[in-house]
Amino acid sequence: MMKKIFFYLLIVFLCFPLLSQEFSEINIQGDYSTEDAKIYLNGIFHGYAPKRISDLLPGIYNLRLEKDDYEIHTEFIELIENEVLNISKTLKEKN
């Protein structure tokens, strides 16, 4: 019985930081060059621009925007707890 109680308390203790974690958002906008650009965060596809991505953990992310006939744009961004990061980009056409 004590082992079960200890086990449940351990689970609650380990999960509590996840339950109380605050999230961040990113809002990706731009001009005609970024419309329908593929959005990747840390290599994971998140859809097409323009887009608002919610429920992200605070931290540093590698943002990549890709679109045919345009150069790939990459940059590191930092998401802060309970904040929305607004990003507006213009992609460069390939030569």
CSV table of C-alpha atoms in Angstrom, one decimal:
chain,number,residue,atom,x,y,z
A,1,MET,CA,0.0,0.0,0.0
A,2,MET,CA,2.8,2.5,0.9
A,3,LYS,CA,4.6,1.6,-2.4
A,4,LYS,CA,1.4,2.6,-4.3
A,5,ILE,CA,1.0,5.9,-2.5
A,6,PHE,CA,4.7,6.6,-3.0
A,7,PHE,CA,4.4,5.8,-6.7
A,8,TYR,CA,1.4,8.0,-7.2
A,9,LEU,CA,3.1,10.9,-5.3
A,10,LEU,CA,6.1,10.5,-7.5
A,11,ILE,CA,4.0,10.6,-10.7
A,12,VAL,CA,2.3,13.8,-9.5
A,13,PHE,CA,5.6,15.4,-8.5
A,14,LEU,CA,7.2,14.6,-11.9
A,15,CYS,CA,4.1,15.7,-13.9
A,16,PHE,CA,3.4,18.9,-12.0
A,17,PRO,CA,5.8,21.1,-13.9
A,18,LEU,CA,4.2,20.0,-17.2
A,19,LEU,CA,0.7,20.8,-15.9
A,20,SER,CA,1.7,24.2,-14.7
A,21,GLN,CA,3.8,25.0,-17.8
A,22,GLU,CA,2.9,28.2,-19.6
A,23,PHE,CA,3.0,28.2,-23.4
A,24,SER,CA,4.0,30.6,-26.1
A,25,GLU,CA,2.8,31.4,-29.6
A,26,ILE,CA,4.3,32.4,-32.9
A,27,ASN,CA,2.5,34.4,-35.6
A,28,ILE,CA,4.2,34.2,-39.0
A,29,GLN,CA,3.2,36.8,-41.6
A,30,GLY,CA,4.8,38.5,-44.6
A,31,ASP,CA,4.1,39.7,-48.1
A,32,TYR,CA,3.3,37.8,-51.3
A,33,SER,CA,6.6,36.0,-51.1
A,34,THR,CA,5.8,34.2,-47.8
A,35,GLU,CA,2.2,33.3,-48.7
A,36,ASP,CA,1.9,29.5,-48.8
A,37,ALA,CA,5.6,29.1,-47.6
A,38,LYS,CA,6.1,25.9,-45.7
A,39,ILE,CA,6.8,26.5,-42.0
A,40,TYR,CA,9.2,24.2,-40.1
A,41,LEU,CA,10.1,24.6,-36.4
A,42,ASN,CA,13.1,22.4,-35.3
A,43,GLY,CA,12.6,20.4,-38.6
A,44,ILE,CA,8.9,19.6,-37.9
A,45,PHE,CA,6.4,20.8,-40.5
A,46,HIS,CA,3.7,23.1,-39.0
A,47,GLY,CA,1.7,24.2,-42.1
A,48,TYR,CA,1.8,27.1,-44.5
A,49,ALA,CA,2.2,30.8,-44.0
A,50,PRO,CA,0.5,33.0,-42.9
A,51,LYS,CA,-0.1,31.0,-39.7
A,52,ARG,CA,-0.4,31.4,-35.9
A,53,ILE,CA,1.1,28.4,-34.0
A,54,SER,CA,0.0,28.0,-30.4
A,55,ASP,CA,0.9,25.8,-27.5
A,56,LEU,CA,4.6,25.9,-28.0
A,57,LEU,CA,6.9,25.5,-25.0
A,58,PRO,CA,9.2,28.5,-24.3
A,59,GLY,CA,12.7,28.1,-25.7
A,60,ILE,CA,14.9,28.5,-28.7
A,61,TYR,CA,13.6,27.2,-32.1
A,62,ASN,CA,15.1,26.8,-35.5
A,63,LEU,CA,12.6,28.5,-37.9
A,64,ARG,CA,12.7,27.5,-41.6
A,65,LEU,CA,10.5,28.9,-44.4
A,66,GLU,CA,10.5,27.2,-47.8
A,67,LYS,CA,8.7,28.0,-51.0
A,68,ASP,CA,9.3,27.0,-54.6
A,69,ASP,CA,11.4,29.5,-56.6
A,70,TYR,CA,12.5,31.3,-53.4
A,71,GLU,CA,15.6,30.9,-51.2
A,72,ILE,CA,15.1,29.0,-48.0
A,73,HIS,CA,15.0,31.3,-45.0
A,74,THR,CA,16.3,30.0,-41.6
A,75,GLU,CA,16.8,31.7,-38.3
A,76,PHE,CA,16.9,30.9,-34.6
A,77,ILE,CA,14.0,32.5,-32.6
A,78,GLU,CA,13.4,32.6,-28.9
A,79,LEU,CA,9.9,32.1,-27.6
A,80,ILE,CA,9.1,33.5,-24.2
A,81,GLU,CA,6.5,32.2,-21.8
A,82,ASN,CA,3.0,33.7,-22.3
A,83,GLU,CA,4.1,35.9,-25.2
A,84,VAL,CA,3.2,35.9,-28.9
A,85,LEU,CA,6.2,36.4,-31.2
A,86,ASN,CA,5.2,38.2,-34.4
A,87,ILE,CA,7.4,37.5,-37.4
A,88,SER,CA,7.1,39.2,-40.7
A,89,LYS,CA,9.5,38.0,-43.5
A,90,THR,CA,10.1,38.7,-47.2
A,91,LEU,CA,11.6,35.7,-49.0
A,92,LYS,CA,14.3,36.3,-51.7
A,93,GLU,CA,13.6,35.0,-55.2
A,94,LYS,CA,16.1,32.5,-56.6
A,95,ASN,CA,18.3,33.8,-59.4
